[in-house]
Amino acid sequence: MNRFEPNLRIPGPTTLPPSVRDAGSRQMVNHRGPEFATILNRVIARMKPYFGTTGDVAVLSCAGTGGLEAAVVNVLSPGDRVLGVSIGSFGDRFARIATVYGADVTKLSVEWGRAADPEELRAALAAEPAPGYRAVLLTHNETSTGVMNPIPALAAVIREVAPNALIVVDSVSGLGAVPFEMDAWGIDLVVTGSQKAWMSAPGLAMVAASERAWAVMETSTTPRFYLDLRAHREWHAKGQTPWTPAVGVVYQVDEGLALMERETQAGVFARHEACAAATRAGLQALGFELFADPAAASKTVTAAKVPDGLDWKAFNGEVKERGVVLAGGQGKLTGLIFRVGHLGSVTLGEILDAVGVLEEVSIALGRPVEAGAAVAAAQRAALAVSGVLAAATVPA
Ligand code: PLP
């Protein structure tokens, strides 16, 4: 870690590994020339295994929200019946985008902190009269609550009860950090963003679509231009993008994927698993109650409740003073929870540092915490996940 830089523990943008930062400062090339084509083709090829698809992936120059909007405008038509499954503020946003474009959206709102229940979803799908929903919107990793939805189980229910519904997944903060098998699970559209697991600056949204989704795009009637996925597919076949892309971010994602290839996909997933376990154990040892249902705890962001009586502003100010940047709560959770991001370029060392700082500040502010206990709990939890320490030796 660089002691002159903050330990940015927010759930994206993540810090940039040095080689990714350097990649972003490289000189421009002709985005319609062979050098750029080589890079774009490599980015798409290396990203497909993380989507779990052999199909086409579109690289859009926009924020993750632009990727969600692309999903909506490409496959939905005004008046389409849509089920928006929301487990937090990003699920609400996805449903809102569909509503703004004229879809007839019914929301299945789940209590924040919980994952969607496949049986509740089954009932919601079954309650819809024929011909059923045109699409179901799902959030893979709900960044606002630190909850990861069981996408394979939810998709299986949709495929069974509503086989004609498109399954559209926001995996902006999940993909690249945890296993995802778009083709095997029968998912139609998946969206991710460069500033999350891909360890790059914000600026690109990647959208993968199934053959069924590509076919629907030919008949859907929502107007679209900049976000037209068909235009992206057409130009990608020539190693180009339809409009001038965020070239510097494409360089960065290319380098991020090279680092991920060196680490191996299994290694990337194991690191996220270990960092998540360490964060949860460290926070609990500090006396913080975790917000998410433990069975659905996210591998990329952990949310904890602000305890009664804790002056969060003062606490967070001290934490920031020591170089650790946490994220607060969003929307209705503002002031009630705080979040620790652990995705992208995160290392166990950075998590132990963050837990150590939280420990120091807790002790300084008179919270009943034993020096070293939380760091030890975090370390043990991570080592148990990695198999270095036998799970049996880890205190509950
Ligand atoms: N969806 C999820 C789950 C997210 O975490 C985010 C960003 O944090 C977004 C969508 C929106 O991405 P962006 O802020 O890049 O528009």
Coordinates of C-alpha atoms and ligand atoms in Angstrom, one line a residue:
M1 CA 0.0 0.0 0.0
N2 CA 1.1 3.5 -0.7
R3 CA 1.0 5.5 2.6
F4 CA 0.5 8.7 0.7
E5 CA -2.8 7.5 -0.7
P6 CA -6.1 6.7 1.0
N7 CA -7.2 3.1 1.4
L8 CA -10.3 3.6 -0.7
R9 CA -12.8 1.2 0.8
I10 CA -15.9 2.2 -1.2
P11 CA -17.7 -0.2 -3.5
G12 CA -16.4 1.5 -6.7
P13 CA -14.6 3.2 -8.2
T14 CA -11.9 1.0 -6.8
T15 CA -8.3 2.0 -6.6
L16 CA -6.2 1.4 -9.7
P17 CA -3.2 -1.0 -9.7
P18 CA -0.1 1.0 -10.8
S19 CA 0.0 -0.7 -14.2
V20 CA -3.7 0.1 -14.8
R21 CA -3.1 3.7 -13.9
D22 CA -0.1 3.8 -16.3
A23 CA -2.2 2.2 -19.0
G24 CA -4.7 5.1 -18.7
S25 CA -2.0 7.7 -19.4
R26 CA -0.8 6.1 -22.6
Q27 CA -1.0 8.1 -25.8
M28 CA -4.1 7.9 -27.9
V29 CA -4.3 5.7 -31.0
N30 CA -6.6 5.9 -34.0
H31 CA -9.8 4.3 -32.7
R32 CA -10.5 3.2 -36.2
G33 CA -7.1 1.6 -36.7
P34 CA -5.6 -1.9 -36.2
E35 CA -3.9 -1.1 -32.8
F36 CA -7.2 -0.3 -31.2
A37 CA -9.0 -3.2 -32.8
T38 CA -6.4 -5.6 -31.3
I39 CA -7.1 -4.1 -27.8
L40 CA -10.9 -4.1 -28.1
N41 CA -11.0 -7.7 -29.4
R42 CA -8.7 -8.8 -26.5
V43 CA -10.9 -7.0 -23.9
I44 CA -14.1 -8.7 -25.2
A45 CA -12.4 -12.1 -25.5
R46 CA -11.0 -12.0 -22.0
M47 CA -14.2 -10.7 -20.5
K48 CA -16.5 -13.4 -22.0
P49 CA -15.5 -16.1 -19.5
Y50 CA -16.4 -13.8 -16.6
F51 CA -19.9 -13.4 -18.1
G52 CA -20.0 -17.1 -18.8
T53 CA -21.0 -16.6 -22.4
T54 CA -19.8 -17.4 -25.9
G55 CA -22.2 -14.8 -27.2
D56 CA -21.5 -11.1 -28.1
V57 CA -20.5 -8.5 -25.6
A58 CA -21.0 -4.8 -26.3
V59 CA -18.5 -2.2 -24.9
L60 CA -20.3 1.1 -24.3
S61 CA -18.7 4.4 -23.3
C62 CA -21.0 5.4 -20.4
A63 CA -21.5 4.8 -16.6
G64 CA -23.1 1.6 -15.4
T65 CA -26.4 3.3 -15.4
G66 CA -26.0 3.8 -19.1
G67 CA -25.6 0.1 -19.4
L68 CA -28.8 -0.5 -17.6
E69 CA -30.5 2.0 -19.8
A70 CA -29.1 0.3 -22.9
A71 CA -30.6 -3.0 -21.6
V72 CA -34.0 -1.3 -21.2
V73 CA -34.2 0.6 -24.5
N74 CA -32.9 -2.3 -26.6
V75 CA -35.3 -5.1 -25.6
L76 CA -38.3 -3.4 -24.1
S77 CA -41.2 -1.6 -25.9
P78 CA -43.6 0.9 -24.4
G79 CA -46.4 -0.9 -22.7
D80 CA -44.4 -4.1 -22.1
R81 CA -45.2 -5.8 -18.8
V82 CA -42.1 -6.0 -16.7
L83 CA -41.4 -7.4 -13.2
G84 CA -38.8 -5.3 -11.4
V85 CA -37.3 -7.3 -8.5
S86 CA -35.8 -4.8 -6.1
I87 CA -33.8 -5.6 -3.1
G88 CA -32.4 -2.1 -2.7
S89 CA -31.7 1.3 -4.3
F90 CA -30.1 -0.1 -7.5
G91 CA -33.1 -2.4 -8.0
D92 CA -35.3 0.6 -7.6
R93 CA -33.3 2.5 -10.2
F94 CA -33.5 -0.3 -12.7
A95 CA -37.3 -0.5 -12.4
R96 CA -37.4 3.3 -12.6
I97 CA -35.5 3.3 -15.9
A98 CA -37.9 0.8 -17.4
T99 CA -40.9 3.0 -16.2
V100 CA -39.3 6.2 -17.6
Y101 CA -39.2 4.5 -21.1
G102 CA -42.9 3.5 -20.9
A103 CA -42.8 -0.1 -19.7
D104 CA -45.6 -1.2 -17.4
V105 CA -43.6 -2.2 -14.4
T106 CA -44.8 -4.2 -11.4
K107 CA -42.3 -4.2 -8.6
L108 CA -41.5 -7.1 -6.3
S109 CA -39.9 -5.2 -3.4
V110 CA -37.9 -7.2 -0.9
E111 CA -37.1 -5.9 2.5
W112 CA -33.6 -4.2 2.3
G113 CA -30.9 -6.5 3.7
R114 CA -32.5 -9.6 2.3
A115 CA -32.1 -11.4 -1.0
A116 CA -35.0 -12.2 -3.3
D117 CA -36.7 -15.5 -2.4
P118 CA -37.2 -17.8 -5.4
E119 CA -40.6 -18.9 -4.1
E120 CA -41.8 -15.3 -3.7
L121 CA -40.6 -14.7 -7.2
R122 CA -42.5 -17.8 -8.4
A123 CA -45.7 -16.5 -6.8
A124 CA -45.3 -13.1 -8.4
L125 CA -44.7 -14.6 -11.8
A126 CA -47.7 -17.0 -11.5
A127 CA -50.0 -14.1 -10.5
E128 CA -49.4 -12.4 -13.9
P129 CA -52.1 -13.3 -16.4
A130 CA -51.2 -14.6 -19.9
P131 CA -49.1 -13.9 -21.8
G132 CA -47.0 -13.1 -18.8
Y133 CA -44.1 -10.7 -18.2
R134 CA -42.0 -9.6 -21.2
A135 CA -39.0 -9.3 -18.9
V136 CA -37.8 -9.7 -15.3
L137 CA -35.2 -7.2 -14.0
L138 CA -32.8 -8.5 -11.4
T139 CA -29.9 -7.1 -9.4
H140 CA -27.1 -9.5 -9.0
N141 CA -25.1 -7.6 -6.3
E142 CA -27.1 -4.9 -4.5
T143 CA -24.4 -2.4 -3.6
S144 CA -26.7 -0.3 -1.4
T145 CA -27.3 -3.2 1.1
G146 CA -24.4 -5.6 0.6
V147 CA -26.6 -8.4 -0.5
M148 CA -26.0 -10.8 -3.4
N149 CA -29.0 -12.4 -5.0
P150 CA -29.0 -16.1 -5.8
I151 CA -29.2 -15.5 -9.6
P152 CA -29.1 -19.2 -10.7
A153 CA -32.0 -20.1 -8.4
L154 CA -34.0 -17.0 -9.4
A155 CA -33.3 -17.6 -13.1
A156 CA -34.3 -21.2 -12.9
V157 CA -37.7 -20.2 -11.5
I158 CA -38.2 -17.6 -14.2
R159 CA -37.3 -20.2 -16.9
E160 CA -39.8 -22.6 -15.4
V161 CA -42.7 -20.4 -14.7
A162 CA -42.3 -17.7 -17.3
P163 CA -40.2 -19.2 -20.1
N164 CA -40.9 -16.3 -22.5
A165 CA -39.7 -13.6 -20.1
L166 CA -36.3 -12.1 -20.8
I167 CA -34.0 -12.2 -17.7
V168 CA -32.1 -8.9 -17.4
V169 CA -29.4 -8.7 -14.8
D170 CA -27.6 -5.7 -13.3
S171 CA -24.2 -7.1 -12.3
V172 CA -22.5 -3.8 -12.3
S173 CA -20.8 -4.5 -8.9
G174 CA -20.7 -8.3 -9.1
L175 CA -19.4 -9.5 -12.4
G176 CA -15.7 -10.2 -12.5
A177 CA -15.5 -10.8 -8.7
V178 CA -17.7 -13.9 -8.4
P179 CA -18.7 -16.8 -10.6
F180 CA -21.3 -16.0 -13.2
E181 CA -22.6 -18.4 -15.9
M182 CA -24.9 -16.4 -18.2
D183 CA -25.4 -19.0 -20.9
A184 CA -25.8 -22.0 -18.5
W185 CA -28.3 -20.1 -16.3
G186 CA -30.3 -18.9 -19.3
I187 CA -29.8 -15.1 -18.7
D188 CA -30.6 -12.7 -21.5
L189 CA -28.8 -9.5 -20.7
V190 CA -26.0 -8.8 -18.2
V191 CA -24.5 -5.4 -17.4
T192 CA -21.2 -4.5 -15.7
G193 CA -19.1 -1.4 -15.3
S194 CA -15.4 -0.7 -15.7
Q195 CA -14.9 0.9 -12.2
K196 CA -15.8 -2.2 -10.2
A197 CA -14.2 -5.6 -10.5
W198 CA -12.3 -4.6 -13.6
M199 CA -10.0 -2.3 -11.5
S200 CA -10.3 0.6 -14.0
A201 CA -11.6 4.2 -14.0
P202 CA -15.3 4.7 -14.6
G203 CA -16.4 5.2 -18.2
L204 CA -17.3 1.9 -19.8
A205 CA -20.3 -0.3 -19.4
M206 CA -20.1 -3.9 -20.8
V207 CA -23.4 -5.5 -21.9
A208 CA -23.7 -9.2 -22.9
A209 CA -26.8 -10.4 -24.7
S210 CA -28.2 -13.8 -25.5
E211 CA -29.3 -14.8 -29.0
R212 CA -32.9 -14.4 -27.9
A213 CA -32.2 -10.8 -26.7
W214 CA -30.5 -9.9 -30.0
A215 CA -33.5 -11.2 -31.8
V216 CA -35.9 -9.2 -29.6
M217 CA -33.9 -6.0 -30.4
E218 CA -35.0 -6.3 -34.0
T219 CA -38.7 -5.8 -33.1
S220 CA -38.6 -3.7 -29.9
T221 CA -39.9 -0.2 -30.5
T222 CA -38.3 2.0 -27.9
P223 CA -36.3 4.7 -29.8
R224 CA -32.5 4.3 -29.3
F225 CA -29.4 5.7 -30.9
Y226 CA -26.2 6.1 -28.8
L227 CA -27.1 3.0 -26.8
D228 CA -28.2 0.8 -29.7
L229 CA -26.5 -2.5 -28.9
R230 CA -27.0 -3.7 -32.5
A231 CA -24.7 -0.8 -33.7
H232 CA -22.1 -1.8 -31.2
R233 CA -22.2 -5.5 -32.3
E234 CA -21.9 -4.5 -35.9
W235 CA -18.9 -2.2 -35.3
H236 CA -17.2 -4.6 -32.8
A237 CA -17.1 -7.1 -35.6
K238 CA -14.6 -4.7 -37.3
G239 CA -12.7 -4.1 -34.0
Q240 CA -14.3 -0.7 -33.6
T241 CA -17.1 1.1 -31.6
P242 CA -19.9 3.0 -33.3
W243 CA -18.9 6.3 -31.6
T244 CA -15.6 7.5 -30.3
P245 CA -14.9 5.3 -27.2
A246 CA -13.3 6.2 -23.8
V247 CA -10.0 5.0 -25.3
G248 CA -8.0 5.5 -22.0
V249 CA -10.5 3.4 -20.1
V250 CA -10.3 0.7 -22.7
Y251 CA -6.5 0.6 -22.2
Q252 CA -7.1 0.3 -18.5
V253 CA -9.7 -2.5 -18.7
D254 CA -7.3 -4.3 -21.1
E255 CA -4.5 -4.1 -18.4
G256 CA -6.9 -5.0 -15.6
L257 CA -7.9 -8.1 -17.5
A258 CA -4.2 -9.0 -18.1
L259 CA -3.7 -8.8 -14.4
M260 CA -6.7 -11.0 -13.8
E261 CA -5.5 -13.5 -16.3
R262 CA -2.2 -13.7 -14.5
E263 CA -4.0 -14.2 -11.2
T264 CA -6.4 -16.8 -12.8
Q265 CA -10.2 -16.6 -12.5
A266 CA -10.2 -18.9 -9.6
G267 CA -7.6 -16.8 -7.9
V268 CA -9.6 -13.6 -8.4
F269 CA -12.8 -15.2 -7.0
A270 CA -10.9 -16.7 -4.0
R271 CA -9.4 -13.2 -3.2
H272 CA -12.8 -11.6 -3.1
E273 CA -14.1 -14.4 -1.0
A274 CA -11.3 -14.1 1.5
C275 CA -11.5 -10.3 1.7
A276 CA -15.3 -10.4 2.2
A277 CA -14.9 -13.0 5.0
A278 CA -12.2 -10.9 6.6
T279 CA -14.3 -7.7 6.4
R280 CA -17.4 -9.4 8.0
A281 CA -15.4 -11.0 10.8
G282 CA -13.4 -7.8 11.5
L283 CA -16.6 -5.7 11.7
Q284 CA -18.3 -8.2 13.9
A285 CA -15.4 -8.4 16.3
L286 CA -15.6 -4.6 16.5
G287 CA -19.1 -4.9 17.7
F288 CA -20.8 -3.8 14.5
E289 CA -24.0 -5.7 13.5
L290 CA -23.9 -6.7 9.9
F291 CA -26.8 -5.4 7.8
A292 CA -27.2 -8.2 5.3
D293 CA -28.7 -11.6 5.9
P294 CA -25.5 -13.7 6.4
A295 CA -26.8 -16.3 3.9
A296 CA -26.8 -13.6 1.2
A297 CA -23.8 -11.6 2.1
S298 CA -22.1 -9.9 -0.8
K299 CA -18.6 -10.8 -1.8
T300 CA -17.8 -7.3 -3.0
V301 CA -19.3 -4.9 -0.3
T302 CA -20.2 -5.3 3.3
A303 CA -22.8 -3.1 5.1
A304 CA -22.9 -2.7 8.9
K305 CA -25.4 -0.9 11.1
V306 CA -24.3 2.3 12.8
P307 CA -24.8 1.4 16.4
D308 CA -27.1 3.4 18.6
G309 CA -25.3 6.2 20.4
L310 CA -22.3 6.2 18.0
D311 CA -21.7 9.7 16.5
W312 CA -21.1 8.4 13.0
K313 CA -19.8 11.7 11.6
A314 CA -17.2 12.0 14.3
F315 CA -16.2 8.3 14.0
N316 CA -16.0 8.4 10.2
G317 CA -14.0 11.7 10.4
E318 CA -11.4 10.0 12.6
V319 CA -11.3 7.0 10.2
K320 CA -10.8 9.2 7.2
E321 CA -8.1 11.2 9.1
R322 CA -6.2 7.9 9.3
G323 CA -6.5 7.3 5.5
V324 CA -9.4 4.9 5.3
V325 CA -12.3 6.0 3.2
L326 CA -15.6 4.2 3.9
A327 CA -19.0 4.6 2.1
G328 CA -22.1 5.8 4.0
G329 CA -25.6 4.5 3.5
Q330 CA -27.6 5.4 0.4
G331 CA -31.2 6.6 0.1
K332 CA -33.3 5.5 3.1
L333 CA -30.2 3.9 4.7
T334 CA -28.3 7.2 5.0
G335 CA -27.0 7.6 8.5
L336 CA -28.1 4.1 9.4
I337 CA -25.4 1.9 7.9
F338 CA -21.9 2.3 6.5
R339 CA -20.3 0.2 3.8
V340 CA -16.9 -1.3 3.2
G341 CA -16.1 -2.0 -0.4
H342 CA -13.8 -5.0 -1.2
L343 CA -13.8 -5.5 -5.0
G344 CA -11.5 -5.0 -7.9
S345 CA -7.9 -4.4 -6.9
V346 CA -8.5 -5.1 -3.2
T347 CA -6.0 -7.1 -1.2
L348 CA -6.2 -8.8 2.2
G349 CA -3.6 -6.3 3.4
E350 CA -5.9 -3.4 2.6
I351 CA -8.8 -5.0 4.5
L352 CA -6.6 -5.7 7.5
D353 CA -5.4 -2.1 7.4
A354 CA -9.0 -0.9 7.3
V355 CA -10.0 -3.1 10.2
G356 CA -7.0 -2.0 12.1
V357 CA -7.9 1.6 11.7
L358 CA -11.5 1.0 12.7
E359 CA -10.2 -0.8 15.8
E360 CA -7.9 2.1 16.6
V361 CA -10.6 4.7 16.3
S362 CA -13.1 2.5 18.3
I363 CA -10.6 2.3 21.1
A364 CA -9.8 6.0 20.9
L365 CA -13.5 6.9 21.1
G366 CA -14.0 4.6 24.1
R367 CA -15.9 1.7 22.4
P368 CA -15.3 -1.6 24.2
V369 CA -12.8 -3.2 21.9
E370 CA -9.7 -5.2 22.6
A371 CA -6.6 -4.1 20.7
G372 CA -5.7 -6.5 18.0
A373 CA -8.8 -8.7 18.4
A374 CA -10.6 -7.5 15.3
V375 CA -7.5 -7.7 13.1
A376 CA -6.9 -11.2 14.3
A377 CA -10.5 -12.2 13.6
A378 CA -10.3 -10.8 10.1
Q379 CA -7.0 -12.5 9.5
R380 CA -8.3 -15.9 10.7
A381 CA -11.5 -15.6 8.7
A382 CA -9.5 -14.9 5.5
L383 CA -7.1 -17.7 6.2
A384 CA -9.9 -20.1 6.8
V385 CA -11.4 -19.3 3.4
S386 CA -8.1 -19.7 1.7
G387 CA -7.6 -23.0 3.5
V388 CA -4.4 -21.9 5.1
L389 CA -6.0 -22.1 8.5
A390 CA -8.3 -25.0 9.1
A391 CA -11.9 -23.8 9.6
A392 CA -12.1 -25.7 12.8
T393 CA -9.5 -23.4 14.5
V394 CA -11.5 -20.3 13.7
P395 CA -13.7 -19.1 16.6
A396 CA -17.4 -18.8 15.8
Ligands
PLP1 N1 -26.0 -1.0 -10.3 C1 -25.2 -1.3 -9.2 C2 -25.5 -2.6 -8.5 C3 -24.2 -0.4 -8.8 O1 -23.5 -0.7 -7.7 C4 -24.0 0.8 -9.5 C5 -23.0 1.7 -9.0 O2 -22.5 1.7 -7.9 C6 -24.8 1.1 -10.6 C7 -25.8 0.2 -11.0 C8 -24.7 2.3 -11.4 O3 -23.4 2.5 -11.9 P1 -22.9 3.9 -12.3 O4 -22.7 4.7 -11.0 O5 -21.6 3.7 -13.0 O6 -23.9 4.5 -13.2

